[in-house]
Amino acid sequence: MLPTEVQRLLAGTPQAGAWEPVFPLLTADPDGLPRICLLSRAELSPSHDAVCCAVRSTRTTANLRRTGAAVLQVVEGTTSWSLRARVGSTAEDAHGGFAAELVVTAVEHDSLGIPLRPMGFLADAALAALERRDDNAALSPRPTRAAPRASP
């Protein structure tokens, strides 16, 4: 189950003129080395036990298809959460877009009580087109609840 704080941080849409968090999605390349894909809230949609993500990176898409696993990193305040996930349902569009339901199997909470500053970017008016928000909104996998879940 996703903590309420994490659901809140992942929900919403970047607003022009505001600093927005970036969420690293980690997958594994065929040689076993990590691949990082940076996502914004516009590319993520959380639920109580999964996060749907829209990905336009061909390498990340290939890794998600091949391994069926990923880790999404979320940071705020004094806490870092690592969301370990298995790929559930997926969807594709004609423009090279790929969406995956990341069914969370474990949430690793890490904090030493020191203030952390998450990676971020300054959103601008052109961002919606660059992130292909309209395409991403239409590209959504249908949730599946058959994926395995680890106990907390």
PDB file of C-alpha atoms in Angstrom, residues 22-89:
ATOM      1  CA  VAL A  22      11.339  15.029 -10.374  1.00  0.00           C
ATOM      2  CA  PHE A  23      10.841  11.336  -9.640  1.00  0.00           C
ATOM      3  CA  PRO A  24      13.608   8.936 -10.751  1.00  0.00           C
ATOM      4  CA  LEU A  25      12.348   5.625 -12.148  1.00  0.00           C
ATOM      5  CA  LEU A  26      15.074   3.000 -11.994  1.00  0.00           C
ATOM      6  CA  THR A  27      15.125  -0.030 -14.288  1.00  0.00           C
ATOM      7  CA  ALA A  28      17.902  -2.427 -15.339  1.00  0.00           C
ATOM      8  CA  ASP A  29      19.524  -2.456 -18.769  1.00  0.00           C
ATOM      9  CA  PRO A  30      20.272  -5.831 -20.434  1.00  0.00           C
ATOM     10  CA  ASP A  31      23.828  -5.724 -19.009  1.00  0.00           C
ATOM     11  CA  GLY A  32      22.410  -5.336 -15.490  1.00  0.00           C
ATOM     12  CA  LEU A  33      23.422  -1.704 -15.067  1.00  0.00           C
ATOM     13  CA  PRO A  34      20.830   0.742 -13.754  1.00  0.00           C
ATOM     14  CA  ARG A  35      18.893   3.014 -16.101  1.00  0.00           C
ATOM     15  CA  ILE A  36      17.275   6.160 -14.702  1.00  0.00           C
ATOM     16  CA  CYS A  37      14.273   7.843 -16.316  1.00  0.00           C
ATOM     17  CA  LEU A  38      13.181  11.153 -14.786  1.00  0.00           C
ATOM     18  CA  LEU A  39       9.409  11.595 -14.538  1.00  0.00           C
ATOM     19  CA  SER A  40       7.177  14.460 -13.461  1.00  0.00           C
ATOM     20  CA  ARG A  41       3.776  14.332 -11.794  1.00  0.00           C
ATOM     21  CA  ALA A  42       2.223  14.762 -15.260  1.00  0.00           C
ATOM     22  CA  GLU A  43       3.555  11.319 -16.158  1.00  0.00           C
ATOM     23  CA  LEU A  44       2.431   9.593 -12.947  1.00  0.00           C
ATOM     24  CA  SER A  45      -0.946   8.619 -11.540  1.00  0.00           C
ATOM     25  CA  PRO A  46      -1.000   7.027  -8.067  1.00  0.00           C
ATOM     26  CA  SER A  47      -3.609   4.791  -6.475  1.00  0.00           C
ATOM     27  CA  HIS A  48      -3.589   3.039  -3.112  1.00  0.00           C
ATOM     28  CA  ASP A  49      -1.387   0.155  -4.318  1.00  0.00           C
ATOM     29  CA  ALA A  50       0.026   1.135  -7.716  1.00  0.00           C
ATOM     30  CA  VAL A  51       1.433   3.994  -9.771  1.00  0.00           C
ATOM     31  CA  CYS A  52       0.624   4.260 -13.462  1.00  0.00           C
ATOM     32  CA  CYS A  53       3.408   5.896 -15.443  1.00  0.00           C
ATOM     33  CA  ALA A  54       3.668   7.178 -18.994  1.00  0.00           C
ATOM     34  CA  VAL A  55       7.120   6.661 -20.507  1.00  0.00           C
ATOM     35  CA  ARG A  56       8.488   7.989 -23.789  1.00  0.00           C
ATOM     36  CA  SER A  57      12.025   6.604 -23.349  1.00  0.00           C
ATOM     37  CA  THR A  58      12.639   3.601 -25.607  1.00  0.00           C
ATOM     38  CA  ARG A  59      15.324   2.149 -23.305  1.00  0.00           C
ATOM     39  CA  THR A  60      13.186   2.416 -20.193  1.00  0.00           C
ATOM     40  CA  THR A  61      10.223   0.937 -22.065  1.00  0.00           C
ATOM     41  CA  ALA A  62      12.356  -1.999 -23.218  1.00  0.00           C
ATOM     42  CA  ASN A  63      13.625  -2.552 -19.669  1.00  0.00           C
ATOM     43  CA  LEU A  64      10.115  -2.516 -18.188  1.00  0.00           C
ATOM     44  CA  ARG A  65       8.957  -5.014 -20.806  1.00  0.00           C
ATOM     45  CA  ARG A  66      11.982  -7.271 -20.369  1.00  0.00           C
ATOM     46  CA  THR A  67      12.314  -7.355 -16.563  1.00  0.00           C
ATOM     47  CA  GLY A  68       8.840  -6.384 -15.416  1.00  0.00           C
ATOM     48  CA  ALA A  69      10.383  -4.547 -12.461  1.00  0.00           C
ATOM     49  CA  ALA A  70      11.250  -1.002 -11.413  1.00  0.00           C
ATOM     50  CA  VAL A  71      11.894   1.242  -8.429  1.00  0.00           C
ATOM     51  CA  LEU A  72      10.334   4.703  -8.189  1.00  0.00           C
ATOM     52  CA  GLN A  73      12.097   7.140  -5.848  1.00  0.00           C
ATOM     53  CA  VAL A  74      10.116   9.795  -3.953  1.00  0.00           C
ATOM     54  CA  VAL A  75      11.724  12.373  -1.635  1.00  0.00           C
ATOM     55  CA  GLU A  76      10.231  15.048   0.601  1.00  0.00           C
ATOM     56  CA  GLY A  77      11.050  16.678   3.905  1.00  0.00           C
ATOM     57  CA  THR A  78      13.304  14.296   5.800  1.00  0.00           C
ATOM     58  CA  THR A  79      12.132  11.105   4.080  1.00  0.00           C
ATOM     59  CA  SER A  80      13.025   9.063   1.035  1.00  0.00           C
ATOM     60  CA  TRP A  81      10.696   6.336  -0.183  1.00  0.00           C
ATOM     61  CA  SER A  82      11.754   3.602  -2.618  1.00  0.00           C
ATOM     62  CA  LEU A  83       8.694   2.051  -4.237  1.00  0.00           C
ATOM     63  CA  ARG A  84       9.625  -1.420  -5.464  1.00  0.00           C
ATOM     64  CA  ALA A  85       7.216  -2.482  -8.174  1.00  0.00           C
ATOM     65  CA  ARG A  86       6.287  -5.132 -10.710  1.00  0.00           C
ATOM     66  CA  VAL A  87       4.741  -4.209 -14.036  1.00  0.00           C
ATOM     67  CA  GLY A  88       1.033  -5.015 -14.155  1.00  0.00           C
ATOM     68  CA  SER A  89      -1.013  -3.998 -17.172  1.00  0.00           C
TER      69      SER A  89
END
